[in-house]
One Martini backbone bead per residue (centre of mass of N, CA, C, O) as a GRO file, in nm:
protein
   82
    1UNK     BB    1  -1.113  -0.741  -1.913
    2UNK     BB    2  -1.193  -0.506  -1.679
    3UNK     BB    3  -1.145  -0.474  -1.349
    4UNK     BB    4  -1.208  -0.354  -1.082
    5UNK     BB    5  -1.102  -0.186  -0.793
    6UNK     BB    6  -0.896  -0.278  -0.513
    7UNK     BB    7  -0.877  -0.247  -0.189
    8UNK     BB    8  -0.554  -0.202  -0.047
    9UNK     BB    9  -0.442  -0.278   0.300
   10UNK     BB   10  -0.303  -0.228   0.573
   11UNK     BB   11  -0.098  -0.427   0.736
   12UNK     BB   12   0.024  -0.593   0.974
   13UNK     BB   13   0.288  -0.516   1.205
   14UNK     BB   14   0.302  -0.609   1.475
   15UNK     BB   15   0.402  -0.609   1.776
   16UNK     BB   16   0.136  -0.443   1.863
   17UNK     BB   17   0.116  -0.259   1.624
   18UNK     BB   18  -0.128  -0.006   1.476
   19UNK     BB   19   0.053   0.202   1.357
   20UNK     BB   20   0.172   0.399   1.069
   21UNK     BB   21   0.412   0.606   0.853
   22UNK     BB   22   0.376   0.761   0.568
   23UNK     BB   23   0.684   0.812   0.364
   24UNK     BB   24   0.623   0.683   0.079
   25UNK     BB   25   0.593   0.661  -0.270
   26UNK     BB   26   0.661   0.408  -0.548
   27UNK     BB   27   0.400   0.413  -0.663
   28UNK     BB   28   0.214   0.522  -0.900
   29UNK     BB   29  -0.016   0.619  -1.056
   30UNK     BB   30  -0.060   0.385  -1.326
   31UNK     BB   31   0.129   0.178  -1.247
   32UNK     BB   32   0.254  -0.125  -1.301
   33UNK     BB   33   0.241  -0.429  -1.112
   34UNK     BB   34   0.401  -0.691  -0.939
   35UNK     BB   35   0.432  -0.929  -0.746
   36UNK     BB   36   0.640  -0.770  -0.482
   37UNK     BB   37   0.617  -0.480  -0.536
   38UNK     BB   38   0.683  -0.193  -0.438
   39UNK     BB   39   0.475   0.085  -0.300
   40UNK     BB   40   0.553   0.136   0.007
   41UNK     BB   41   0.675   0.350   0.283
   42UNK     BB   42   0.699   0.272   0.604
   43UNK     BB   43   0.663   0.352   0.969
   44UNK     BB   44   0.760   0.276   1.293
   45UNK     BB   45   0.881   0.268   1.598
   46UNK     BB   46   1.097   0.006   1.492
   47UNK     BB   47   1.047   0.062   1.168
   48UNK     BB   48   1.115   0.002   0.824
   49UNK     BB   49   0.853  -0.054   0.557
   50UNK     BB   50   0.760  -0.253   0.276
   51UNK     BB   51   0.521  -0.246   0.054
   52UNK     BB   52   0.388  -0.513  -0.122
   53UNK     BB   53   0.248  -0.656  -0.349
   54UNK     BB   54  -0.017  -0.908  -0.382
   55UNK     BB   55  -0.082  -0.831  -0.687
   56UNK     BB   56  -0.126  -0.786  -1.019
   57UNK     BB   57  -0.127  -0.427  -1.167
   58UNK     BB   58  -0.307  -0.125  -1.117
   59UNK     BB   59  -0.249   0.177  -1.024
   60UNK     BB   60  -0.551   0.383  -0.922
   61UNK     BB   61  -0.488   0.471  -0.607
   62UNK     BB   62  -0.439   0.683  -0.354
   63UNK     BB   63  -0.555   0.700   0.019
   64UNK     BB   64  -0.277   0.844   0.079
   65UNK     BB   65  -0.039   1.059   0.232
   66UNK     BB   66   0.223   1.168   0.317
   67UNK     BB   67   0.215   1.178   0.651
   68UNK     BB   68   0.034   0.952   0.731
   69UNK     BB   69  -0.169   0.767   0.966
   70UNK     BB   70  -0.183   0.435   0.984
   71UNK     BB   71  -0.407   0.147   1.000
   72UNK     BB   72  -0.470  -0.142   1.040
   73UNK     BB   73  -0.700  -0.170   0.752
   74UNK     BB   74  -0.657   0.053   0.587
   75UNK     BB   75  -0.658   0.199   0.310
   76UNK     BB   76  -0.406   0.255   0.062
   77UNK     BB   77  -0.497   0.112  -0.235
   78UNK     BB   78  -0.570   0.088  -0.601
   79UNK     BB   79  -0.636  -0.232  -0.789
   80UNK     BB   80  -0.618  -0.327  -1.127
   81UNK     BB   81  -0.684  -0.535  -1.343
   82UNK     BB   82  -0.622  -0.608  -1.734
   0.00000   0.00000   0.00000
């Protein structure tokens, strides 16, 4: 049984930073990912950071394009299990 896709959100960046720039997608729509796999790369004022999958599943949609400024809590991608 396939579960409905779930919005995976932009994590907190820490250090009082509330936004970051989406540099690139590593996981494409349709890719199967395991927990801990790199999904995307973002850049804050301080550093580049890899966003990793919180759980296994299939990436069903990207909610932003490279070059977009993201805020903590914004939808980033959708992940379906099953």
